[in-house]
Structure formats: C-alpha cells, structure tokens
XYZ file of C-alpha atoms in Angstrom:
494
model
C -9.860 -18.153 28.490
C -6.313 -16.677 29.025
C -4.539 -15.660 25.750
C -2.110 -18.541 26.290
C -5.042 -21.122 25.761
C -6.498 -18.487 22.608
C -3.080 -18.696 20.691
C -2.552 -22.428 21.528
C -6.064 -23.237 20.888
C -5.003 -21.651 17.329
C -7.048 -18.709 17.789
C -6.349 -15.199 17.926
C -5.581 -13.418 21.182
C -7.625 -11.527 22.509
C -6.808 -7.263 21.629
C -5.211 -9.220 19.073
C -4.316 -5.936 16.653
C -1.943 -5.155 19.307
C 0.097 -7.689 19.505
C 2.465 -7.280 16.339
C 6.425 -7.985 16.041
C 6.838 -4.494 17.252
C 4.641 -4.651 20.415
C 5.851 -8.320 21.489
C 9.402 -7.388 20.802
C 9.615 -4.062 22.974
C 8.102 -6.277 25.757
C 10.660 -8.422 25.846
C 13.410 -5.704 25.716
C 11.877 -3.707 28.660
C 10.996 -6.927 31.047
C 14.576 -8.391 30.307
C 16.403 -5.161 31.245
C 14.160 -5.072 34.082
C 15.373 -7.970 35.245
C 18.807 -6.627 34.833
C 19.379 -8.933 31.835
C 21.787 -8.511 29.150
C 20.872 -9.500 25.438
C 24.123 -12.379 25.580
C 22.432 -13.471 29.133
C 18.899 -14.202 27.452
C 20.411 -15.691 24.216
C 22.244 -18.286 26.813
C 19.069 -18.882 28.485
C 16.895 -19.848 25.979
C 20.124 -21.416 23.492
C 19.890 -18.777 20.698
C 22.068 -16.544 19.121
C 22.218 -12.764 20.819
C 21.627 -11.261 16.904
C 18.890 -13.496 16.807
C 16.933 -11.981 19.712
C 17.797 -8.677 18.619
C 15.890 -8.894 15.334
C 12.998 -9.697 17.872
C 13.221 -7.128 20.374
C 13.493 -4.844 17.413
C 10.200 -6.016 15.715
C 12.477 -7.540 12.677
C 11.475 -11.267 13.386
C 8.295 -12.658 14.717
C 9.026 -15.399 17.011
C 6.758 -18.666 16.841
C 4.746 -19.282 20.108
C 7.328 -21.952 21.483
C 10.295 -19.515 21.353
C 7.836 -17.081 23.329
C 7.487 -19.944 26.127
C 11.344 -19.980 26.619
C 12.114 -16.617 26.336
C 8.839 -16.076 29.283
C 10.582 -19.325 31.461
C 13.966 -17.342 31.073
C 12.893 -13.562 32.030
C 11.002 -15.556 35.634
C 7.714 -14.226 33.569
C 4.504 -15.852 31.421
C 3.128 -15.956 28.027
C 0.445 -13.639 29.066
C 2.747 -11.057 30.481
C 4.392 -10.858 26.616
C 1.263 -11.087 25.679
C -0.814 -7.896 27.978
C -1.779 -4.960 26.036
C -0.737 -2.613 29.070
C 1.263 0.148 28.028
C 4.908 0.074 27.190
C 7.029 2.670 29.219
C 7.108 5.624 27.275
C 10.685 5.030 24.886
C 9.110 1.760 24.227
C 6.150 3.002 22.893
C 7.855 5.721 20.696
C 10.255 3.269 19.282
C 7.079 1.220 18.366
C 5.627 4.661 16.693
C 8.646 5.234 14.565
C 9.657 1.961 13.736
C 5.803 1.926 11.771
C 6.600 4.995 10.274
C 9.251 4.323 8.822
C 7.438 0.947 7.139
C 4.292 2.835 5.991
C 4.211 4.664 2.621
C 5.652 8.132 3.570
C 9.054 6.823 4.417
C 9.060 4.719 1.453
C 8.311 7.712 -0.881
C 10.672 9.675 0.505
C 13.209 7.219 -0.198
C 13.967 6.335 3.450
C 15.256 2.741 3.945
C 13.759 1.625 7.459
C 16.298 1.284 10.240
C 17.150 -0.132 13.677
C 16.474 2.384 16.376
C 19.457 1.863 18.564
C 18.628 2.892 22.143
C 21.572 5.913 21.764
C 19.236 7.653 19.565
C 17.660 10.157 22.131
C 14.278 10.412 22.626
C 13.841 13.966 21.360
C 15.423 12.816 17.805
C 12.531 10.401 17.444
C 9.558 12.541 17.915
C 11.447 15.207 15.483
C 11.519 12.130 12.903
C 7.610 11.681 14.184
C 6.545 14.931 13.883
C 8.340 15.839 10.421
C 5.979 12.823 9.429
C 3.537 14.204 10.747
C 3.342 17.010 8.800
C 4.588 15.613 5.344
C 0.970 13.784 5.599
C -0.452 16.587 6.771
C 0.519 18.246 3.370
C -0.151 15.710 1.157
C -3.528 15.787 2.543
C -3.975 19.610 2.445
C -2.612 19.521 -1.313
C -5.458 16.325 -2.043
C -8.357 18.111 -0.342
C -9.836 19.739 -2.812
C -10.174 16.931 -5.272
C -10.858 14.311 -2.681
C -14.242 13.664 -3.492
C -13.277 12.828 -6.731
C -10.477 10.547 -6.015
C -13.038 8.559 -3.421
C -15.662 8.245 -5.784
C -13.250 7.029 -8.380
C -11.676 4.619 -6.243
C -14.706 2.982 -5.210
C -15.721 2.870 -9.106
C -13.063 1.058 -9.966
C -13.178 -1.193 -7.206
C -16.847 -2.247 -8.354
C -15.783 -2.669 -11.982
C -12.894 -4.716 -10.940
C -15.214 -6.853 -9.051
C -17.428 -7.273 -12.239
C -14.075 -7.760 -14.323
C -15.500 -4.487 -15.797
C -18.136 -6.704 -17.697
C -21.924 -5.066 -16.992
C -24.678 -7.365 -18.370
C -27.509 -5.093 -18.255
C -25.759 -2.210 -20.428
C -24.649 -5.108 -22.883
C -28.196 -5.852 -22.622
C -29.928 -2.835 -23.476
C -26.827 -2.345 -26.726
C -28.581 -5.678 -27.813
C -32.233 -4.413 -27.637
C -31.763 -0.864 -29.364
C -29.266 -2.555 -31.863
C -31.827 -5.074 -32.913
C -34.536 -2.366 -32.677
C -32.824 -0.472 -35.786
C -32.374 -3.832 -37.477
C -28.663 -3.637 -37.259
C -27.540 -6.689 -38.921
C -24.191 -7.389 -37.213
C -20.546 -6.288 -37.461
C -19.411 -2.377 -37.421
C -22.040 0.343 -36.875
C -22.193 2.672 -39.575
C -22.781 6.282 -39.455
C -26.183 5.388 -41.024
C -27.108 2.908 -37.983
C -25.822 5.573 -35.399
C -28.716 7.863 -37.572
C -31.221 4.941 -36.916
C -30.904 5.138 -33.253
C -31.133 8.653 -32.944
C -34.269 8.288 -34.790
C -35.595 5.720 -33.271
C -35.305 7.585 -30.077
C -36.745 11.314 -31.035
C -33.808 12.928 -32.544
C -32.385 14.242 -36.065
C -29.111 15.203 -35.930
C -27.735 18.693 -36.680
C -24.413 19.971 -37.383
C -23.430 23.285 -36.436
C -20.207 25.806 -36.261
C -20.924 27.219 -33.242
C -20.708 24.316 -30.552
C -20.535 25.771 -27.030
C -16.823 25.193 -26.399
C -17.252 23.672 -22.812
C -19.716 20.895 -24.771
C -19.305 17.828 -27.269
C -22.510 17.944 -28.201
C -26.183 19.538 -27.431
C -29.416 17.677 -26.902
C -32.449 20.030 -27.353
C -35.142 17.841 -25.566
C -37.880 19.728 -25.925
C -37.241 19.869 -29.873
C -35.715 16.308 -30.272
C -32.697 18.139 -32.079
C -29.288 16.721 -31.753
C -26.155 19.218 -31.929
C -22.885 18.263 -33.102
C -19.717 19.960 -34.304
C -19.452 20.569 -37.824
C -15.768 19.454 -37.514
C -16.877 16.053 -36.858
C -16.136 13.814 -39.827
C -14.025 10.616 -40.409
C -12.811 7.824 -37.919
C -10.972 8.419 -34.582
C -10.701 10.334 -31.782
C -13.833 12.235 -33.554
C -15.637 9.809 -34.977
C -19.081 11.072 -35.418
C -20.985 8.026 -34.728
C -18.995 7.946 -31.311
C -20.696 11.707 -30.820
C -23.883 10.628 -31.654
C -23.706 7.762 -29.485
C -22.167 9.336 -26.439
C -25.009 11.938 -26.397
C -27.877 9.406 -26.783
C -26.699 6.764 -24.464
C -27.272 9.493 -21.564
C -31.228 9.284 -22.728
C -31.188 5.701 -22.858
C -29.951 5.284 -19.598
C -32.075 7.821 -18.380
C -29.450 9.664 -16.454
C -30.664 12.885 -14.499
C -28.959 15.994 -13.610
C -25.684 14.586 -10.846
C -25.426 15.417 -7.441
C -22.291 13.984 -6.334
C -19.262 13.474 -8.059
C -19.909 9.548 -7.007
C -23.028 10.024 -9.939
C -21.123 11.836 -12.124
C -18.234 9.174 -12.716
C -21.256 6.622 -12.674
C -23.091 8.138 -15.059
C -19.865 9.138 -17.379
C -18.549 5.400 -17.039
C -22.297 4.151 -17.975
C -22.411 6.305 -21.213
C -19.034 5.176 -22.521
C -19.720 1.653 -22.177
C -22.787 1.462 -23.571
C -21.003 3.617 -26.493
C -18.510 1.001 -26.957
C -20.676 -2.169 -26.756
C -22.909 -0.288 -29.348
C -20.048 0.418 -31.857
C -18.005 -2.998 -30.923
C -21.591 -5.571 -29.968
C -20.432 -8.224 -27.571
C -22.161 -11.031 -29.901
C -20.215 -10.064 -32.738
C -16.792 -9.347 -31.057
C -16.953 -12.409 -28.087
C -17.115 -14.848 -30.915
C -14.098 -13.371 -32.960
C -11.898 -13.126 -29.842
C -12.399 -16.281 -28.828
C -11.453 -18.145 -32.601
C -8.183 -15.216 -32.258
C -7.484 -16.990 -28.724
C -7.901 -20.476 -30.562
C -5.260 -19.592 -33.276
C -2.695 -17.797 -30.384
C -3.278 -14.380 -32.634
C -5.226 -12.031 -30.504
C -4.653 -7.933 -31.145
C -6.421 -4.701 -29.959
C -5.507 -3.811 -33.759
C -7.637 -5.958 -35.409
C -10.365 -5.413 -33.146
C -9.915 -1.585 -33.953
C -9.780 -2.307 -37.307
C -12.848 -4.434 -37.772
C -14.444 -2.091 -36.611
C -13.277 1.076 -37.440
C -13.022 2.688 -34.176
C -10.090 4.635 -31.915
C -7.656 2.363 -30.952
C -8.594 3.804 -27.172
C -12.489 2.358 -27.641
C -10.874 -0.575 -28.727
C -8.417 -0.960 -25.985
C -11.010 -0.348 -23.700
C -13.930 -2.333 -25.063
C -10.947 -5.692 -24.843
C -10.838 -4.808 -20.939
C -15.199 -5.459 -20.807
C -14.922 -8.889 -22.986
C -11.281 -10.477 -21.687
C -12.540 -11.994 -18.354
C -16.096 -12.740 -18.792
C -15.357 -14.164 -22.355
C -11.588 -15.294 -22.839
C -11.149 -15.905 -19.380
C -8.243 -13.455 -19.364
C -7.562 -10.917 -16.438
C -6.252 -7.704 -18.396
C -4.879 -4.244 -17.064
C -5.751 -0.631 -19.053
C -3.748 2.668 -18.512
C -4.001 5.485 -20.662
C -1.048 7.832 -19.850
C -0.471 11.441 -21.076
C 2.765 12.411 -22.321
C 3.808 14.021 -19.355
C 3.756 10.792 -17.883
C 0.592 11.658 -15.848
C -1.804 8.589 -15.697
C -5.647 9.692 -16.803
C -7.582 6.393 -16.709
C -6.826 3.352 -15.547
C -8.316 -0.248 -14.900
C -6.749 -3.347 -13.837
C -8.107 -6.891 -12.527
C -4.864 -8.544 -13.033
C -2.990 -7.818 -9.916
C -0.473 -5.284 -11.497
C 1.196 -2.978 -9.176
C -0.212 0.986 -10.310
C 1.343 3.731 -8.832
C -0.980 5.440 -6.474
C -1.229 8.293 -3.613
C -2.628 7.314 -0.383
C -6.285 7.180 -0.497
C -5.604 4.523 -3.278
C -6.023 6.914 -6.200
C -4.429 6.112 -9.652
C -5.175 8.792 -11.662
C -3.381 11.686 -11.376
C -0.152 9.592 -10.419
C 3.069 9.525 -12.866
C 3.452 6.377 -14.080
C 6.737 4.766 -14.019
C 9.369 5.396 -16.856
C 10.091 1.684 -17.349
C 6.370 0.650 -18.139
C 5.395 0.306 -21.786
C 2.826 3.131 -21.040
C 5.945 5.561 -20.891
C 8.228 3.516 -22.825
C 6.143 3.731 -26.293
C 7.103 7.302 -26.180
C 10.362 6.888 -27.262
C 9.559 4.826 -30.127
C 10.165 6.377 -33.057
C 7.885 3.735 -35.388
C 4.110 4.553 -34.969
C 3.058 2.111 -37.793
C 3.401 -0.802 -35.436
C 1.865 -1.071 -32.079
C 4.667 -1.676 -29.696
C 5.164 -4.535 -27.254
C 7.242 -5.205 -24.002
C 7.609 -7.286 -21.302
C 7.891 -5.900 -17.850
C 9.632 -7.096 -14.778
C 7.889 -6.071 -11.805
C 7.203 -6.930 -8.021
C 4.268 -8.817 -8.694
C 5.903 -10.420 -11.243
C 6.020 -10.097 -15.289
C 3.721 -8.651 -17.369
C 2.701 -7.978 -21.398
C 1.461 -4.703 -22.705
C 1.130 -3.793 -26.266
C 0.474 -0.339 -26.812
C -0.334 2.821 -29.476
C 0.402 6.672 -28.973
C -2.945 8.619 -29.818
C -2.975 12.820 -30.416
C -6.171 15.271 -29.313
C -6.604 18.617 -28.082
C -5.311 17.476 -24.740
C -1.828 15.939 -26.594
C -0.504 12.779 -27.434
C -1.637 10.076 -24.853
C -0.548 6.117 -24.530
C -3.188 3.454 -24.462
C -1.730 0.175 -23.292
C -3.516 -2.912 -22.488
C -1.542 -5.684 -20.834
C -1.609 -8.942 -19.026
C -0.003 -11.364 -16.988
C 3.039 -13.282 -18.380
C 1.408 -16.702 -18.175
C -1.476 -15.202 -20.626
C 0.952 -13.521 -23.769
C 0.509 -16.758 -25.194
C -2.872 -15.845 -26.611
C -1.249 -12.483 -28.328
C 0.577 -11.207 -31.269
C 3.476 -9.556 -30.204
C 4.365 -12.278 -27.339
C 7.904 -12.671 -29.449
C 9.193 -9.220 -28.972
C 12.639 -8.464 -27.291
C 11.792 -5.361 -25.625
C 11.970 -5.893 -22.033
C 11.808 -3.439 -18.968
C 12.444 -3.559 -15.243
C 10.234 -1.925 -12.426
C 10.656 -1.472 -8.934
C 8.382 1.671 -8.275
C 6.787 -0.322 -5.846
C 9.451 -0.920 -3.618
C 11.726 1.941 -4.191
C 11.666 5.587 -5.842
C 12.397 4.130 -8.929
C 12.376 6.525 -11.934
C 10.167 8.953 -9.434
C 13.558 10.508 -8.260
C 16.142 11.823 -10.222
C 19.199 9.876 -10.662
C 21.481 11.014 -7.708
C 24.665 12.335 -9.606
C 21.921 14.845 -11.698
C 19.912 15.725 -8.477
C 23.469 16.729 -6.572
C 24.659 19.242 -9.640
C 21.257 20.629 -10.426
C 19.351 20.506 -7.281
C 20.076 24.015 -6.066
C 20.364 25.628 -10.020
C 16.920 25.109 -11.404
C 13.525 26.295 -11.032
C 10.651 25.191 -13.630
C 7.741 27.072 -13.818
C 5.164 23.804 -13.494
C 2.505 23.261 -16.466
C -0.180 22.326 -14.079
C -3.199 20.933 -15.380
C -6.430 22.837 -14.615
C -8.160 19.272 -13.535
C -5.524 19.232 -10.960
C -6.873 22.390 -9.272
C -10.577 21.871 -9.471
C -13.341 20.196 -7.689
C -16.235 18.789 -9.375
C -17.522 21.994 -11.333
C -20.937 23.362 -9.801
C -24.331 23.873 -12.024
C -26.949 22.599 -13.721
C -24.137 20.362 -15.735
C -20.429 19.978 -14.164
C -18.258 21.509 -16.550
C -20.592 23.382 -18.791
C -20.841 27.223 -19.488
C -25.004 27.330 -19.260
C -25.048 30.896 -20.320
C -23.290 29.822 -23.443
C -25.478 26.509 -23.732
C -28.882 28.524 -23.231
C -28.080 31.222 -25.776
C -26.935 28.277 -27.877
C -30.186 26.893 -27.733
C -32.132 29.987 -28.303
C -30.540 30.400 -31.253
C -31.138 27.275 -32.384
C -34.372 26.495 -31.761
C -36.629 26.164 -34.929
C -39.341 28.919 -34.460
C-alpha cells in the first residue's frame, strides 16, 4: 500500500511521526521553487490565496488531504512525493528544527513568541538560535540532576494516585480493622484511642526532652517503647495523636529500611494516609460529606473541625474521599510563602506549573492563584475563597494560611467551576486571572520594573537546603544515626 491509499483509506501513513505541518510544508516550499515557482504562481494554480499557502509552507496551517492533491497536480508532482520521508535539503531541515523550538517549552519560558522564519534570515543565525537552546536545556538539566531521582519518583507517584483519584482501599481497609480492634466507637480519635493502638500493637508511649533533632519521633523495637517530644501537646500542626500515629502506621504497614527514593515517597505517602483515614475514618466522614453535598454546604472547615485535626490533614484527607465518594474531581497545593509549591495533587485537569520532567514541586506557583493570593489577606478567621480564570478553564479554591518551623504555608483545595455548587463559599466576589500556562505570567517581572532595576540589584538567594540535596544516604534518609543510637542507649530501660 502507497501512503496515498493509507491516508485515504483513513489510516495513518506510513513513518507517520514525520509527516507534521512543518515537514509537509517545507516540501512544498522546496519542490515549488524547484520548479521555478513563485508563491502567487501556486496560489493561481490551485485557486487559493498566496497568504494562505504561506501559512502552509511555514508549518502554520495543516492542509486537508484534498488541498494536498491540488497543490501535487499543480507542482507536475504526487501525493507520495509530499508525502516521502527523504530528507529535506539542508535550510529546510533547519527551518523545521527551529520552528519546533521555538513551540516547545524553552521558548515559551523564556518569553519568546514563535515566529515566521523568513528565508532572509541566514542560515548561521538559526543554528546560533539552535544552539543557545541547546544549552539553556543543557542547564536546566545540569541544575535538576542532582534531585532527579526524586522528581521521577514523585512524578510517577502522583501519576498512580491520580489514577486511583488518590482513594487506596486496602489502607482504608486496614484503618477499619485496627480501629475496630481498639473498639473505637466512631467519630474523632482521641488521644486515648491513639494510646489503644499503640498498645494494641507493642508500644507505651514515652515523652522525652531530648528528641534527636533530625527525628519526629523514636520507635525502640526491641523494647516496644515509643519516643515523642515532650513539646507535643494540643491540636494542630503537633497534634500528638498525629505523632503517635505517623510512627505506628510505618509498623503496620510493615515498611522496611528504603532503597530508592521511588520507596521512600511510597512508603512516606502510605504512612500519612493511613494517619489520616485513622484520625478522619472513611465510614464516619463519607456519610457526612455526602448529606453536606445534599444540602449544597460542603467545607474543609467543618471537616477539620469535627474532627479536631490540622486544617492540612483535613484538606488532604477531602482529596482521598471527593472522587470515590462525592463523585467530585478535586485539586490540592500546599504552597510556602515564598511562593514555592511543596505538595501537590490534582485529578481535575488544572493547569500546575511544572519544569520539564513534569515535576510540580519545587515550582513557584503563580501569583494570581488563591494558593498565593490568601497571602495577602489580612482576615485569618475566615477561610478565603476565589474563583480563577485559567486556560483550562475556571476553577474554585478555598483556602487557610498554616505556620511551623518551616513558615507559614497555604493549603488550598479546589475544583472545577461546574462543581462550587456543592460548597460554602461558591458566592464570593474574589476573582483572579491566570495565564502562566501560556505566557510568563507573574513568573517575570513587570517590564517597566525589570528595565530600571535589572542591572541595580543583586539578592543574595535564601535557598532551601531540599533544593540542594539528593535523597540523604543511611540506615534512615534524613536521620543523624549517631544521634539516634546514643538516643537509644540512653533510653533504654536497663
């Protein structure tokens, strides 16, 4: 079969990743002038305007298959000569090169508006503009190769979680079996239930002053002895049954020491949702979400309220029960006040900023999202609520400004426009516009500022230390063991 009878048999032709708007559109320029062809002669021939082929030649237009007939007929040629994968002559080819350049994300970031090559523009010029590409990417890569790893394995984390609308049946499962194992009787999990479970599994709990700094808490396994901070105490951030949890839920899930960052994430991701579907249980909370999606009045605050958790485990616990339970596609960020985005989660379609292996976090979210917006809000009473123009469309978020250690951080949960009618706060007149995804945006500054301070500043950058590290090595990423053995020493009961 010839590619004519593929593409009018409606199937592809064959080295069919070849022949793009670009490709075609070069072949036509170089067989017409070839032929000694103007672009007004052609247009004559086949009864079309001269700026009409242009935008083909130039890869701007794709032309349907019966244009492509004429245009063949015109330049004494065939359908399969547009149509050959042979190579272009060489300014052909690097017109092609550039002219995909310019549409992939580099250009974009950089600001640059893609642009008709006109044949003036020597050839030199082109593989400068090829070559300075080149080696912007070739940065960018050097810069993201020591936390690569990371930013793989997290991608292809969230990629599974969005594919299980970040609902996980077994780990709800096994909250079920140890709640009803303590004879938890439904609704919030006291500290006194959170004592219960550690019990039940081997472990009395012991509060101490001298916490190794690099650790939230200490399990002494061979003792069944429990280690918290003694500065542990109230609701929050550090809630003490959230400790207590955290640390256990690694023994109930059996995790063992990680070997790849891909297992760490895993096994960090695993522990905080069983944590949350312990202190929020699904057949408790699925049943009160869907009566607040009956009466149009659902809120991330009264699920943190009921049941006396962070507003963040709250937030986040909403993104596990939405789908599978309200039928309601959601989108998470949590965003630190420097704008830097540290989790994220979407199965909504919303546009997130990311580099290019696909990576959220890390990126600076976009001024004009409520993630960035709440900031500025001086009332932190009330949760605040916007709408959000963006390319994908509109979109919801209400959102809450949290403090730790680390600094204040957003948590926003948001969804689609078409779904705010289940939600309190669907009446508010706060309203943003966003076009990171097609333009700088907010990610450059505005051009009157950038010309008067550009040469007559230097900041000395706050970087954080994540930024700089890989996955740390040991026995346990992160921890000081020296610190954690002599801990233990002095710890254990004689």
């Amino acid at each position: 079969m010839t590619r004519e009878d593929a593409v009018a048999a409606g199937g592809p032709a064959p080295d069919d990743e070849d022949m793009d708007a670009f490709t075609i559109g070069r072949r036509i320029r170089q067989i017409r002038t070839g032929r000694g062809m103007t672009l007004d002669d052609l247009a004559a021939a086949v009864g079309r305007a001269p700026s009409q082929l242009s935008m083909i030649e130039n890869g701007r237009r794709e032309p349907k298959l019966s244009l492509l007939r004429t245009i063949a007929r015109a330049l004494g040629s065939s359908l399969d000569a547009l149509l050959e994968s042979e190579e272009l002559d060489p300014r052909a080819a690097l017109e092609i090169e550039v002219a995909r350049a310019m549409a992939g994300p580099t250009f974009r970031s950089a600001g640059i508006t893609p642009f008709r090559i006109p044949r003036a523009v020597p050839d030199e010029a082109l593989r400068a503009l090829l070559a300075l590409q080149g080696e912007i990417e070739r940065l960018h890569d050097e810069r993201a190769a020591t936390p690569e790893e990371a930013r793989r394995a997290n991608i292809a984390l969230r990629r599974l979680m969005r594919k299980q609308d970040n609902h996980f049946p077994d780990l709800e499962r096994q909250a079920r079996e140890l709640l009803a194992a303590v004879g938890h009787p439904g609704g919030p999990v006291t500290q006194r239930t959170a004592s219960d479970i550690a019990a039940h599994l081997g472990f009395s709990i012991h509060h101490v002053a001298d916490l190794p700094q690099t650790t939230r808490s200490v399990a002494d396994l061979a003792h069944g002895r429990l280690y918290l901070s003694s500065r542990l105490s109230g609701a929050g951030p550090a809630d003490p049954r959230t400790a207590v949890l955290q640390a256990l839920s690694s023994r109930i899930l059996g995790h063992t020491e990680p070997t790849s960052y891909d297992e760490f994430l895993r096994q960090r991701v695993e522990t905080n949702y069983l944590t949350g579907a312990l202190l929020i249980p699904e057949s408790d909370a699925a049943p009160a979400l869907r009566e607040a999606k009956e009466r149009r009045a659902i809120s991330i605050e009264d699920l943190r309220d009921a049941y006396s958790v962070s507003y963040e485990t709250a937030a986040h616990r909403f993104t596990n029960l939405a789908t599978q339970h309200l039928g309601i596609p959601v989108h998470f960020l949590k965003v630190h006040e420097s704008g830097t985005i540290t989790k994220a989660y979407e199965n909504d379609d919303v546009d997130f900023p990311t580099d290019r292996l696909g990576a959220i976090e890390g990126q600076l979210c976009c001024r004009e999202w409520t993630s960035r917006a709440v900031f500025e809000v001086d009332d932190r009473f009330n949760p605040y609520y916007q709408y959000t123009d963006t390319a994908n469309g509109t979109y919801w978020c209400t959102a809450r400004v949290e403090h730790s250690s680390e600094g204040a951080h957003s948590i926003s949960v948001g969804v689609r426009f078409d779904d705010t009618k289940w939600f309190l706060g669907r009446d508010t007149a706060h309203r943003g516009v966003s076009r990171h995804s097609v333009d700088v945006c907010c990610r450059r500054a505005p051009v009157e500022l950038e010309e008067r301070w550009r040469t007559s500043a230097w900041p000395n950058v706050k970087t954080p230390r994540t930024l700089l590290a890989t996955l740390p090595t040991g026995a346990f990423p992160g921890v000081d063991t020296t610190d954690l053995y002599a801990f233990l020493e002095a710890h254990a009961p004689s």
